[in-house]
Amino acid sequence: MKSIEFKNVSKRYEDVSVIEDLNMTIEQGEFVVLVGPSGCGKSTTLRMIAGLESITDGDLMIGDVRANDLAPKDRDLAMVFQSYALYPHMTVRENIGFGLKIRKMPQAEIDKKVEEVAEPLGLSQLLERKPKALSGGQRQRVALGRAIVRNPSVFLFDEPLSNLDAELRVQMRAEISKLHRQLKTTSIYVTHDQIEAMTMGDKIAVLNKGHIMQFGSPMELYNFPKNTFVAGFIGTPPMNLMKVKVSDHGKTLTHASFQIKTPSRWREATEKFDGGEVILGIRPEKIGLLHEHDDWDVPAHIFGKLEMVETLGHEAIVHLICDGNKPGSGDKILAKIKPKNSPTMGLLGEHYEVTFDTRAIHLFDPNTEHRLPESRFDSQTSQEQESPTAKQNYVLSLESQGN
């Protein structure tokens, strides 16, 4: 059964369009994350599901029911807010059970349900405390408990971790993900943090200016971004993007600081741009020192002026300005280097050499900024990229950065 479906949904405030022609289906039991920059429409989308915002055009389906005019109380949803929204004069027990109380459930049954919910959330010893005596993480767990105790068909999360410090955010991400695996309730989570999106979501919807740029699994977005916006938004650090000239009937790609042969799977697409330009993308983890990556069969070398070095302990992020030794502005390139091999800050301003694996490049149309079609697809590589192990390794990499 379809849990939530948007059919050509738009939201406008007078002449300002916030959401335009939104189409998206969220299946029963999925954890879907809405992510994007401030003002992209993700919170408005969530509030339309909750019934807190009206819909200008289109249809919102919850199950088999058109919910455009359905009152919030009749939608069987529970929402967890950024501000926790706890009643300061009530105890933890009273806050968690408040929704059941207004439904006139017997007090004995309320107490039983509250205690059942409090146990897995680690709140059993805090039930008689008031919110002012709790830490930020404890308050957020109370807000989660208040939502869970109602046993709704859908959970809505509106940036619930943005008020927490970095360590608590990591902890609460794990707790929310664990709860979802246990409850298997459809969950829709709004955040501006793409790390939260990658580590928590079964699927991610990347929004920009009221439009969905791409909707798919985390690794699908990471490995096969549909456009330059997704490529530059998903990933830490984001994908490097630069314009390259196409020549030799699409077989050669030339930048101010390097020249490579076009991988065969892209040649049918690049031939159409011969004599012009395309946008080349390469992930920072696919740029490094040659002796660090013996498995790179087709390496290409980049020379750039060293601008900055970020030492993160397990790796270093090297910032290069690649202008081909020519004065003036050039493309900034970010590379992930093993810390023992990274340049020192004393070399800033000098030219430095790195390399990248040409097999790992992405190509985009310079006019539409959409991904170019690949003429040959390596299914084995795709399966490895989409595997749970691949996502787990990516998540561990993010966690080790302390985000």
Coordinates of C-alpha atoms in Angstrom, one line a residue:
M1 CA 0.0 0.0 0.0
K2 CA 1.2 3.5 -0.8
S3 CA 1.7 5.4 2.4
I4 CA 2.2 9.0 1.2
E5 CA 1.9 10.3 -2.4
F6 CA 2.2 13.8 -3.9
K7 CA 0.5 14.2 -7.2
N8 CA 1.5 17.5 -9.0
V9 CA 1.4 19.3 -5.7
S10 CA 2.2 23.1 -5.6
K11 CA 2.3 25.6 -2.8
R12 CA 2.2 29.4 -3.4
Y13 CA 2.0 32.4 -1.2
E14 CA 0.4 35.0 -3.5
D15 CA 3.0 35.4 -6.3
V16 CA 5.7 33.4 -4.5
S17 CA 6.1 29.7 -5.5
V18 CA 7.5 27.6 -2.7
I19 CA 6.8 24.1 -4.1
E20 CA 6.2 23.5 -7.8
D21 CA 4.6 20.4 -9.3
L22 CA 5.9 18.0 -6.7
N23 CA 5.5 14.3 -7.5
M24 CA 6.8 11.7 -5.0
T25 CA 5.7 8.4 -3.5
I26 CA 6.8 7.3 -0.1
E27 CA 6.1 3.6 0.5
Q28 CA 4.8 2.0 3.7
G29 CA 7.6 1.6 6.3
E30 CA 10.2 3.7 4.5
F31 CA 12.5 6.3 6.1
V32 CA 12.6 9.2 3.7
V33 CA 14.8 12.2 4.2
L34 CA 14.0 15.6 2.7
V35 CA 17.2 17.5 2.3
G36 CA 18.3 20.8 0.7
P37 CA 19.5 24.3 1.4
S38 CA 17.5 26.8 3.4
G39 CA 14.4 28.0 1.6
C40 CA 14.3 24.9 -0.8
G41 CA 10.7 24.0 0.4
K42 CA 11.5 20.9 2.5
S43 CA 9.8 22.1 5.8
T44 CA 6.8 23.4 3.8
T45 CA 6.5 19.9 2.2
L46 CA 6.5 18.3 5.7
R47 CA 3.9 20.8 7.0
M48 CA 1.6 20.0 4.1
I49 CA 1.7 16.4 5.0
A50 CA 0.9 17.3 8.6
G51 CA -2.0 19.5 7.6
L52 CA -0.3 22.7 8.9
E53 CA 0.0 24.2 5.4
S54 CA -2.7 24.2 2.8
I55 CA -2.1 22.9 -0.7
T56 CA -2.5 25.3 -3.6
D57 CA -2.7 22.8 -6.4
G58 CA -2.5 19.0 -6.8
D59 CA -3.4 16.1 -4.5
L60 CA -1.8 14.7 -1.3
M61 CA -2.8 11.1 -0.7
I62 CA -2.3 9.4 2.6
G63 CA -3.1 5.8 2.1
D64 CA -6.1 5.7 -0.3
V65 CA -7.5 9.0 1.1
R66 CA -7.1 12.4 -0.5
A67 CA -5.9 14.5 2.5
N68 CA -5.9 18.0 1.1
D69 CA -8.8 19.1 3.3
L70 CA -8.3 16.5 6.1
A71 CA -7.9 18.0 9.5
P72 CA -4.4 17.4 11.1
K73 CA -6.0 15.4 14.0
D74 CA -7.6 13.0 11.5
R75 CA -4.4 12.2 9.6
D76 CA -2.9 9.7 12.2
L77 CA 0.5 11.4 12.2
A78 CA 2.9 12.3 14.9
M79 CA 5.4 15.2 14.6
V80 CA 8.7 15.8 16.4
F81 CA 9.7 19.4 16.3
Q82 CA 13.1 21.1 16.3
S83 CA 12.2 23.0 19.5
Y84 CA 11.0 19.8 21.4
A85 CA 7.7 21.7 22.2
L86 CA 7.5 20.2 25.7
Y87 CA 5.1 21.6 28.4
P88 CA 7.5 23.1 31.0
H89 CA 5.0 22.6 33.9
M90 CA 4.5 18.9 33.2
T91 CA 6.6 16.0 34.2
V92 CA 8.2 13.7 31.6
R93 CA 5.4 11.2 32.3
E94 CA 2.7 13.8 31.7
N95 CA 4.4 15.1 28.6
I96 CA 4.7 11.7 27.0
G97 CA 1.1 10.7 27.9
F98 CA -0.6 14.1 27.1
G99 CA -1.8 13.0 23.7
L100 CA -3.4 9.9 25.2
K101 CA -5.0 12.0 28.0
I102 CA -6.8 14.3 25.6
R103 CA -8.2 11.2 23.9
K104 CA -9.7 10.3 27.3
M105 CA -7.8 7.1 27.7
P106 CA -8.0 5.6 31.2
Q107 CA -5.1 6.7 33.4
A108 CA -3.9 3.2 34.2
E109 CA -3.6 2.4 30.5
I110 CA -1.8 5.7 29.9
D111 CA 0.7 4.9 32.6
K112 CA 1.3 1.5 31.2
K113 CA 1.9 2.8 27.7
V114 CA 4.2 5.6 28.9
E115 CA 6.4 3.2 30.9
E116 CA 6.6 0.8 27.9
V117 CA 7.8 3.7 25.7
A118 CA 10.2 5.2 28.3
E119 CA 12.2 2.0 28.8
P120 CA 13.8 1.7 25.3
L121 CA 14.4 5.5 25.3
G122 CA 16.3 5.4 28.6
L123 CA 13.7 7.6 30.3
S124 CA 12.4 5.3 33.0
Q125 CA 14.4 7.0 35.8
L126 CA 13.3 10.5 34.6
L127 CA 9.6 10.2 34.4
E128 CA 8.9 12.5 37.4
R129 CA 11.3 15.2 36.3
K130 CA 10.3 18.3 34.5
P131 CA 11.9 19.5 31.2
K132 CA 14.1 22.1 32.9
A133 CA 15.9 19.3 34.7
L134 CA 16.8 17.5 31.5
S135 CA 19.6 17.8 29.0
G136 CA 19.0 18.6 25.4
G137 CA 19.3 14.9 24.4
Q138 CA 16.9 13.8 27.1
R139 CA 14.4 16.4 26.1
Q140 CA 14.6 15.2 22.5
R141 CA 14.0 11.6 23.7
V142 CA 10.9 12.8 25.6
A143 CA 9.6 14.4 22.3
L144 CA 10.2 11.1 20.5
G145 CA 8.4 9.2 23.3
R146 CA 5.4 11.5 23.0
A147 CA 5.2 10.7 19.3
I148 CA 5.8 7.0 19.7
V149 CA 3.2 6.4 22.4
R150 CA 0.4 7.4 20.0
N151 CA 1.4 4.5 17.7
P152 CA 0.8 6.7 14.5
S153 CA 0.9 5.5 10.9
V154 CA 3.5 8.1 10.0
F155 CA 6.3 10.0 11.9
L156 CA 7.2 13.5 10.8
F157 CA 10.6 14.9 12.0
D158 CA 11.3 18.6 11.4
E159 CA 15.1 19.1 11.9
P160 CA 14.9 17.5 15.4
L161 CA 18.6 17.4 16.0
S162 CA 19.7 20.9 14.9
N163 CA 19.7 22.2 18.5
L164 CA 22.1 19.5 19.8
D165 CA 25.8 19.5 19.9
A166 CA 27.9 17.3 17.5
E167 CA 28.3 14.4 19.8
L168 CA 24.6 14.3 20.8
R169 CA 23.6 14.5 17.1
V170 CA 25.6 11.4 16.3
Q171 CA 24.0 9.6 19.3
M172 CA 20.5 10.7 18.4
R173 CA 20.9 9.8 14.8
A174 CA 21.7 6.2 15.8
E175 CA 18.8 6.1 18.3
I176 CA 16.2 7.4 15.8
S177 CA 17.5 4.9 13.1
K178 CA 17.3 2.1 15.7
L179 CA 13.7 3.0 16.6
H180 CA 12.7 3.0 13.0
R181 CA 14.1 -0.5 12.5
Q182 CA 12.1 -1.7 15.5
L183 CA 8.8 0.1 14.8
K184 CA 8.9 0.0 11.0
T185 CA 6.7 3.0 10.9
T186 CA 6.8 5.3 7.8
S187 CA 9.0 8.2 8.7
I188 CA 9.7 11.5 6.9
Y189 CA 12.7 13.5 8.2
V190 CA 13.6 17.1 7.2
T191 CA 17.2 18.3 7.5
H192 CA 19.6 20.6 5.9
D193 CA 22.5 18.3 6.9
Q194 CA 23.4 15.9 4.1
I195 CA 25.3 13.7 6.5
E196 CA 22.1 13.0 8.4
A197 CA 20.4 12.3 5.1
M198 CA 23.1 9.8 4.0
T199 CA 23.4 8.0 7.3
M200 CA 19.7 7.7 8.2
G201 CA 17.5 7.5 5.0
D202 CA 16.3 4.5 3.0
K203 CA 15.7 7.2 0.3
I204 CA 16.6 10.8 0.0
A205 CA 14.7 13.6 -1.8
V206 CA 17.1 16.5 -2.7
L207 CA 15.1 19.7 -3.1
N208 CA 16.2 23.0 -4.5
K209 CA 14.0 26.0 -5.1
G210 CA 10.8 24.0 -4.7
H211 CA 11.7 21.2 -7.1
I212 CA 13.0 17.7 -6.5
M213 CA 16.4 17.4 -8.0
Q214 CA 16.6 13.6 -7.4
F215 CA 14.8 11.0 -5.3
G216 CA 16.5 7.7 -4.6
S217 CA 18.7 5.6 -2.3
P218 CA 21.7 7.3 -0.6
M219 CA 24.3 5.5 -2.7
E220 CA 22.3 6.0 -5.9
L221 CA 22.5 9.8 -5.3
Y222 CA 26.2 9.5 -4.3
N223 CA 27.4 7.4 -7.2
F224 CA 25.0 8.5 -9.9
P225 CA 23.9 12.1 -9.3
K226 CA 21.4 13.3 -11.9
N227 CA 22.7 16.8 -12.1
T228 CA 25.5 19.1 -10.8
F229 CA 23.3 20.4 -7.9
V230 CA 23.0 16.9 -6.4
A231 CA 26.7 16.2 -7.2
G232 CA 27.8 19.3 -5.3
F233 CA 25.4 18.9 -2.4
I234 CA 25.8 15.2 -1.6
G235 CA 29.2 14.2 -0.3
T236 CA 31.7 15.5 2.3
P237 CA 33.6 17.2 0.9
P238 CA 31.4 17.7 -2.2
M239 CA 32.3 16.6 -5.7
N240 CA 34.8 18.7 -7.6
L241 CA 33.2 20.2 -10.7
M242 CA 35.1 21.9 -13.5
K243 CA 34.6 22.6 -17.2
V244 CA 36.8 20.7 -19.7
K245 CA 37.2 21.1 -23.5
V246 CA 36.1 18.2 -25.7
S247 CA 38.2 17.4 -28.8
D248 CA 39.3 14.5 -31.0
H249 CA 35.7 13.5 -31.7
G250 CA 34.9 13.3 -28.0
K251 CA 37.9 11.2 -27.2
T252 CA 39.9 13.8 -25.3
L253 CA 39.0 16.1 -22.4
T254 CA 41.3 19.0 -21.6
H255 CA 41.5 21.2 -18.6
A256 CA 44.0 24.0 -17.9
S257 CA 46.0 21.7 -15.6
F258 CA 45.4 18.2 -17.1
Q259 CA 44.4 16.3 -20.2
I260 CA 42.8 12.8 -20.2
K261 CA 41.3 10.3 -22.6
T262 CA 37.5 10.1 -22.3
P263 CA 36.5 6.7 -20.7
S264 CA 34.7 4.6 -23.3
R265 CA 31.4 4.6 -21.6
W266 CA 31.2 8.4 -22.0
R267 CA 32.4 8.7 -25.6
E268 CA 29.1 8.5 -27.4
A269 CA 27.8 11.4 -25.2
T270 CA 30.9 13.6 -25.5
E271 CA 31.1 13.2 -29.3
K272 CA 28.1 15.5 -29.5
F273 CA 30.0 18.2 -27.6
D274 CA 33.2 18.0 -29.8
G275 CA 34.8 21.4 -30.0
G276 CA 32.8 22.6 -27.0
E277 CA 32.8 22.0 -23.3
V278 CA 31.3 19.6 -20.7
I279 CA 31.4 19.7 -16.9
L280 CA 33.7 17.0 -15.4
G281 CA 33.1 15.9 -11.8
I282 CA 35.4 13.9 -9.6
R283 CA 35.0 13.0 -5.9
P284 CA 37.8 14.2 -3.5
E285 CA 38.4 10.6 -2.3
K286 CA 39.2 9.8 -6.0
I287 CA 42.1 12.3 -5.9
G288 CA 45.3 11.5 -4.1
L289 CA 48.9 10.6 -4.4
L290 CA 49.8 8.0 -7.0
H291 CA 51.7 5.7 -4.6
E292 CA 48.6 5.7 -2.3
H293 CA 46.4 4.2 -5.0
D294 CA 48.1 1.4 -6.9
D295 CA 44.6 0.2 -8.0
W296 CA 44.1 3.2 -10.2
D297 CA 44.8 1.8 -13.7
V298 CA 44.4 5.0 -15.6
P299 CA 45.7 7.8 -13.4
A300 CA 45.8 11.5 -14.5
H301 CA 48.0 14.2 -12.9
I302 CA 46.8 17.5 -11.7
F303 CA 49.1 20.4 -10.9
G304 CA 47.7 23.2 -8.7
K305 CA 48.7 25.9 -6.3
L306 CA 48.4 24.8 -2.7
E307 CA 45.8 27.1 -1.0
M308 CA 45.0 25.3 2.3
V309 CA 45.4 22.0 4.2
E310 CA 42.8 20.7 6.6
T311 CA 44.2 18.0 8.8
L312 CA 41.4 15.7 10.2
G313 CA 43.6 13.1 11.9
H314 CA 42.7 10.1 9.7
E315 CA 43.1 12.1 6.5
A316 CA 43.9 15.5 5.2
I317 CA 41.8 17.7 2.8
V318 CA 44.1 19.5 0.4
H319 CA 42.8 22.6 -1.4
L320 CA 44.4 23.3 -4.8
I321 CA 43.8 26.1 -7.2
C322 CA 44.3 24.6 -10.7
D323 CA 45.1 27.2 -13.3
G324 CA 47.7 25.4 -15.3
N325 CA 50.5 27.6 -13.9
K326 CA 48.7 30.6 -15.5
P327 CA 48.0 33.7 -13.5
G328 CA 44.4 34.5 -12.6
S329 CA 41.5 32.6 -11.2
G330 CA 41.3 28.8 -11.6
D331 CA 39.1 25.9 -10.5
K332 CA 39.4 24.9 -6.8
I333 CA 40.1 21.1 -6.4
L334 CA 39.7 19.3 -3.1
A335 CA 41.7 16.1 -2.6
K336 CA 41.7 13.5 0.3
I337 CA 45.3 12.7 1.2
K338 CA 46.7 10.4 3.9
P339 CA 47.9 12.7 6.6
K340 CA 51.5 11.4 6.7
N341 CA 51.8 12.3 3.0
S342 CA 50.0 15.7 3.0
P343 CA 51.9 18.9 2.3
T344 CA 52.7 21.2 5.2
M345 CA 51.2 24.7 5.7
G346 CA 54.7 26.0 4.9
L347 CA 54.2 25.0 1.2
L348 CA 51.1 27.3 0.8
G349 CA 51.3 29.1 -2.5
E350 CA 53.6 26.6 -4.1
H351 CA 52.5 24.2 -6.8
Y352 CA 51.7 20.6 -5.8
E353 CA 50.9 17.5 -7.8
V354 CA 48.0 15.0 -7.2
T355 CA 46.4 12.4 -9.4
F356 CA 42.9 11.0 -10.0
D357 CA 41.4 7.9 -11.4
T358 CA 39.8 8.7 -14.8
R359 CA 37.5 5.7 -14.5
A360 CA 35.7 7.6 -11.6
I361 CA 34.8 10.8 -13.5
H362 CA 31.2 12.0 -13.9
L363 CA 30.2 14.2 -16.9
F364 CA 27.4 16.7 -17.1
D365 CA 25.8 18.9 -19.9
P366 CA 27.1 22.5 -19.4
N367 CA 23.8 24.0 -20.5
T368 CA 21.2 21.8 -18.6
E369 CA 23.7 20.7 -15.9
H370 CA 22.1 17.2 -16.2
R371 CA 24.3 14.0 -16.1
L372 CA 25.3 12.8 -19.6
P373 CA 24.1 9.3 -20.6
E374 CA 26.6 6.5 -20.3
S375 CA 26.8 4.2 -23.3
R376 CA 28.2 1.3 -21.3
F377 CA 27.3 0.3 -17.8
D378 CA 29.3 -2.0 -15.6
S379 CA 26.7 -3.9 -13.6
Q380 CA 29.2 -5.5 -11.2
T381 CA 30.6 -2.1 -10.3
S382 CA 27.0 -0.8 -9.8
Q383 CA 26.1 -3.7 -7.5
E384 CA 29.2 -3.0 -5.4
Q385 CA 28.3 0.7 -5.1
E386 CA 24.7 0.0 -4.2
S387 CA 25.5 -2.7 -1.7
P388 CA 24.7 -2.3 2.1
T389 CA 28.4 -2.8 2.7
A390 CA 29.2 0.2 0.5
K391 CA 26.8 2.4 2.4
Q392 CA 28.0 1.1 5.8
N393 CA 31.6 1.9 4.9
Y394 CA 30.5 5.4 3.8
V395 CA 28.7 5.9 7.1
L396 CA 31.7 4.8 9.1
S397 CA 33.8 7.2 7.2
L398 CA 31.5 10.1 8.0
E399 CA 31.2 9.1 11.7
S400 CA 35.0 8.9 12.0
Q401 CA 35.1 12.6 11.0
G402 CA 33.2 13.5 14.1
N403 CA 30.3 15.1 12.3

